Amino acid sequence: MNIQLFFAWVLFIGGISLALISAAQMPVSGATWPDTLPVYILVLTMGLLGSLWIRQLNSSSQQTQTNLSTASGIDNNADKVVSLQHIRHLFQQLQQDLIHLQAINDRQVLQAEFEKLEANYLLHIIASRTVLKNHLAQAQSALLLNQLAQGERLFNRLVSANIDGHAAEVQRLFPQLIELVKQWQEVLK
């Protein structure tokens, strides 16, 4: 903590504390408002100046950090594009793998492939929710996050149907999941 910020906090807390103490002591000491008004205004002003100083120091600190990140070549828009491209690529790969898996009828093979899908794509997509919230418009991110939750539930139903041996249910859910992944890609365009 720098020394200016420390003194700004002392000024703020001291001013507010003295204002409260002076307001509380007035009835006890028999003083009236006209008697203590200058002191009360002085300590309130001291607290106000402290809060303004804190705000000014914090804003200049944030501006310095922004200047440093710009000077160091960090481009948030470039990070945004790279992140969204990576997520879009995950969606495309997931869609291709789902189309490939749709033809498999062996339960054990399918279960092993589902575990690979979960490790390779779904966990990464779920972890990218924060990136999506930060980089997309509010309506767009809300729509995509809702669709991601639907996809997660649909994938869990697909895995459960496979474990329970309901091949017809598995074949019915594959096209729904593939269509949902296509919708994810549309939202990111």
Tab-separated table of C-alpha atoms in Angstrom:
chain	number	residue	atom	x	y	z
A	1	MET	CA	0.000	0.000	0.000
A	2	ASN	CA	1.507	3.320	-0.918
A	3	ILE	CA	1.879	6.070	1.670
A	4	GLN	CA	-0.543	8.473	-0.016
A	5	LEU	CA	-3.304	5.904	0.055
A	6	PHE	CA	-2.583	5.214	3.722
A	7	PHE	CA	-2.876	8.904	4.626
A	8	ALA	CA	-6.015	9.241	2.510
A	9	TRP	CA	-7.629	6.418	4.486
A	10	VAL	CA	-6.491	7.983	7.781
A	11	LEU	CA	-7.997	11.310	6.695
A	12	PHE	CA	-11.270	9.671	5.661
A	13	ILE	CA	-11.693	7.414	8.706
A	14	GLY	CA	-10.493	10.126	11.082
A	15	GLY	CA	-12.885	12.697	9.642
A	16	ILE	CA	-15.893	10.419	9.770
A	17	SER	CA	-15.009	9.212	13.281
A	18	LEU	CA	-14.560	12.734	14.636
A	19	ALA	CA	-17.828	13.825	13.027
A	20	LEU	CA	-19.679	10.966	14.706
A	21	ILE	CA	-17.990	11.595	18.053
A	22	SER	CA	-18.717	15.316	17.955
A	23	ALA	CA	-22.366	14.682	17.029
A	24	ALA	CA	-22.713	12.154	19.858
A	25	GLN	CA	-21.031	14.413	22.473
A	26	MET	CA	-23.203	17.476	21.832
A	27	PRO	CA	-26.165	16.532	24.054
A	28	VAL	CA	-23.887	15.328	26.867
A	29	SER	CA	-21.779	18.468	27.067
A	30	GLY	CA	-24.779	20.776	26.721
A	31	ALA	CA	-23.500	22.231	23.477
A	32	THR	CA	-25.855	23.347	20.756
A	33	TRP	CA	-25.560	23.078	16.993
A	34	PRO	CA	-24.488	26.688	16.495
A	35	ASP	CA	-21.671	26.146	19.018
A	36	THR	CA	-20.192	23.068	17.309
A	37	LEU	CA	-21.246	23.551	13.702
A	38	PRO	CA	-17.834	24.839	12.499
A	39	VAL	CA	-16.007	21.866	14.058
A	40	TYR	CA	-18.599	19.437	12.685
A	41	ILE	CA	-18.315	20.908	9.177
A	42	LEU	CA	-14.502	20.812	9.407
A	43	VAL	CA	-14.334	17.109	10.293
A	44	LEU	CA	-16.979	16.195	7.703
A	45	THR	CA	-14.947	18.087	5.108
A	46	MET	CA	-11.872	16.196	6.270
A	47	GLY	CA	-13.689	12.875	5.706
A	48	LEU	CA	-14.961	14.009	2.306
A	49	LEU	CA	-11.474	15.087	1.218
A	50	GLY	CA	-10.114	11.726	2.343
A	51	SER	CA	-12.700	9.840	0.296
A	52	LEU	CA	-12.029	11.996	-2.779
A	53	TRP	CA	-8.287	11.451	-2.380
A	54	ILE	CA	-8.799	7.667	-2.144
A	55	ARG	CA	-10.939	7.721	-5.273
A	56	GLN	CA	-8.375	9.794	-7.174
A	57	LEU	CA	-5.530	7.478	-6.137
A	58	ASN	CA	-7.493	4.371	-7.130
A	59	SER	CA	-8.449	5.782	-10.529
A	60	SER	CA	-4.872	6.844	-11.269
A	61	SER	CA	-3.686	3.362	-10.256
A	62	GLN	CA	-6.177	1.755	-12.655
A	63	GLN	CA	-5.118	4.136	-15.430
A	64	THR	CA	-1.471	3.219	-14.842
A	65	GLN	CA	-2.301	-0.493	-15.065
A	66	THR	CA	-4.198	0.105	-18.307
A	67	ASN	CA	-1.256	2.040	-19.748
A	68	LEU	CA	1.164	-0.711	-18.719
A	69	SER	CA	-0.936	-3.429	-20.335
A	70	THR	CA	-1.219	-1.402	-23.540
A	71	ALA	CA	2.510	-0.639	-23.546
A	72	SER	CA	3.398	-4.286	-23.009
A	73	GLY	CA	1.484	-5.261	-26.117
A	74	ILE	CA	-1.412	-6.963	-24.385
A	75	ASP	CA	-4.444	-6.607	-26.617
A	76	ASN	CA	-7.673	-7.683	-24.963
A	77	ASN	CA	-9.494	-7.766	-28.298
A	78	ALA	CA	-6.895	-10.170	-29.686
A	79	ASP	CA	-7.302	-12.380	-26.596
A	80	LYS	CA	-11.056	-12.274	-27.095
A	81	VAL	CA	-10.800	-13.360	-30.730
A	82	VAL	CA	-8.354	-16.170	-29.918
A	83	SER	CA	-10.555	-17.431	-27.070
A	84	LEU	CA	-13.723	-17.385	-29.145
A	85	GLN	CA	-11.961	-19.052	-32.077
A	86	HIS	CA	-10.726	-21.799	-29.750
A	87	ILE	CA	-14.239	-22.358	-28.406
A	88	ARG	CA	-15.697	-22.341	-31.921
A	89	HIS	CA	-13.068	-24.923	-32.928
A	90	LEU	CA	-14.062	-27.110	-29.955
A	91	PHE	CA	-17.700	-26.905	-31.055
A	92	GLN	CA	-16.805	-27.941	-34.615
A	93	GLN	CA	-14.658	-30.866	-33.469
A	94	LEU	CA	-17.361	-31.994	-31.044
A	95	GLN	CA	-19.950	-31.928	-33.811
A	96	GLN	CA	-17.728	-34.008	-36.107
A	97	ASP	CA	-17.022	-36.554	-33.385
A	98	LEU	CA	-20.716	-36.848	-32.513
A	99	ILE	CA	-21.576	-37.499	-36.156
A	100	HIS	CA	-18.874	-40.196	-36.238
A	101	LEU	CA	-20.102	-41.785	-32.985
A	102	GLN	CA	-23.672	-41.912	-34.195
A	103	ALA	CA	-22.819	-44.946	-36.340
A	104	ILE	CA	-21.334	-46.978	-33.446
A	105	ASN	CA	-23.682	-49.569	-31.913
A	106	ASP	CA	-21.376	-51.254	-29.356
A	107	ARG	CA	-22.190	-50.018	-25.820
A	108	GLN	CA	-18.674	-50.440	-24.385
A	109	VAL	CA	-17.028	-48.690	-27.309
A	110	LEU	CA	-19.596	-45.910	-27.119
A	111	GLN	CA	-19.052	-45.502	-23.367
A	112	ALA	CA	-15.286	-45.201	-23.859
A	113	GLU	CA	-15.861	-42.635	-26.604
A	114	PHE	CA	-18.244	-40.671	-24.377
A	115	GLU	CA	-15.546	-40.478	-21.715
A	116	LYS	CA	-13.101	-39.171	-24.327
A	117	LEU	CA	-15.661	-36.592	-25.479
A	118	GLU	CA	-16.152	-35.452	-21.934
A	119	ALA	CA	-12.420	-35.115	-21.289
A	120	ASN	CA	-11.514	-33.584	-24.653
A	121	TYR	CA	-14.417	-31.218	-25.259
A	122	LEU	CA	-17.176	-30.957	-22.721
A	123	LEU	CA	-15.054	-30.140	-19.683
A	124	HIS	CA	-13.224	-27.452	-21.681
A	125	ILE	CA	-16.484	-26.000	-22.975
A	126	ILE	CA	-17.979	-25.926	-19.489
A	127	ALA	CA	-14.826	-24.260	-18.149
A	128	SER	CA	-15.058	-21.617	-20.886
A	129	ARG	CA	-18.326	-20.204	-19.557
A	130	THR	CA	-16.522	-17.288	-17.937
A	131	VAL	CA	-14.788	-16.432	-21.210
A	132	LEU	CA	-18.122	-16.534	-22.998
A	133	LYS	CA	-19.791	-14.300	-20.410
A	134	ASN	CA	-16.963	-11.772	-20.580
A	135	HIS	CA	-16.576	-11.625	-24.352
A	136	LEU	CA	-20.093	-11.897	-25.741
A	137	ALA	CA	-22.989	-9.477	-25.574
A	138	GLN	CA	-25.325	-10.073	-22.658
A	139	ALA	CA	-28.204	-11.523	-24.702
A	140	GLN	CA	-25.822	-13.620	-26.789
A	141	SER	CA	-23.983	-15.026	-23.770
A	142	ALA	CA	-27.254	-15.744	-21.944
A	143	LEU	CA	-28.550	-17.673	-24.955
A	144	LEU	CA	-25.319	-19.633	-25.358
A	145	LEU	CA	-25.005	-20.432	-21.643
A	146	ASN	CA	-28.598	-21.675	-21.635
A	147	GLN	CA	-27.895	-23.846	-24.673
A	148	LEU	CA	-24.691	-25.151	-23.067
A	149	ALA	CA	-26.683	-26.241	-20.018
A	150	GLN	CA	-29.195	-27.971	-22.300
A	151	GLY	CA	-26.341	-29.720	-24.096
A	152	GLU	CA	-24.815	-30.847	-20.830
A	153	ARG	CA	-28.139	-32.359	-19.726
A	154	LEU	CA	-28.666	-33.955	-23.141
A	155	PHE	CA	-25.169	-35.484	-23.055
A	156	ASN	CA	-25.848	-36.889	-19.582
A	157	ARG	CA	-29.109	-38.416	-20.853
A	158	LEU	CA	-27.202	-39.904	-23.788
A	159	VAL	CA	-24.602	-41.466	-21.496
A	160	SER	CA	-27.303	-42.793	-19.139
A	161	ALA	CA	-29.280	-44.295	-22.015
A	162	ASN	CA	-26.121	-46.004	-23.261
A	163	ILE	CA	-25.285	-47.380	-19.811
A	164	ASP	CA	-28.847	-48.682	-19.404
A	165	GLY	CA	-28.706	-50.336	-22.824
A	166	HIS	CA	-31.443	-48.252	-24.477
A	167	ALA	CA	-30.056	-48.207	-28.014
A	168	ALA	CA	-33.181	-46.593	-29.488
A	169	GLU	CA	-32.913	-43.733	-26.987
A	170	VAL	CA	-29.226	-43.286	-27.806
A	171	GLN	CA	-29.989	-43.071	-31.523
A	172	ARG	CA	-32.838	-40.624	-30.834
A	173	LEU	CA	-30.650	-38.317	-28.707
A	174	PHE	CA	-27.651	-38.133	-31.070
A	175	PRO	CA	-29.370	-35.905	-33.682
A	176	GLN	CA	-30.704	-33.618	-30.948
A	177	LEU	CA	-27.235	-33.154	-29.490
A	178	ILE	CA	-25.686	-32.597	-32.927
A	179	GLU	CA	-28.339	-29.962	-33.701
A	180	LEU	CA	-27.679	-28.259	-30.376
A	181	VAL	CA	-23.934	-28.094	-31.103
A	182	LYS	CA	-24.785	-26.494	-34.475
A	183	GLN	CA	-26.840	-23.896	-32.601
A	184	TRP	CA	-23.842	-23.177	-30.354
A	185	GLN	CA	-21.775	-22.477	-33.448
A	186	GLU	CA	-24.468	-20.168	-34.852
A	187	VAL	CA	-24.493	-18.093	-31.676
A	188	LEU	CA	-20.709	-17.602	-31.903
A	189	LYS	CA	-20.758	-16.400	-35.525
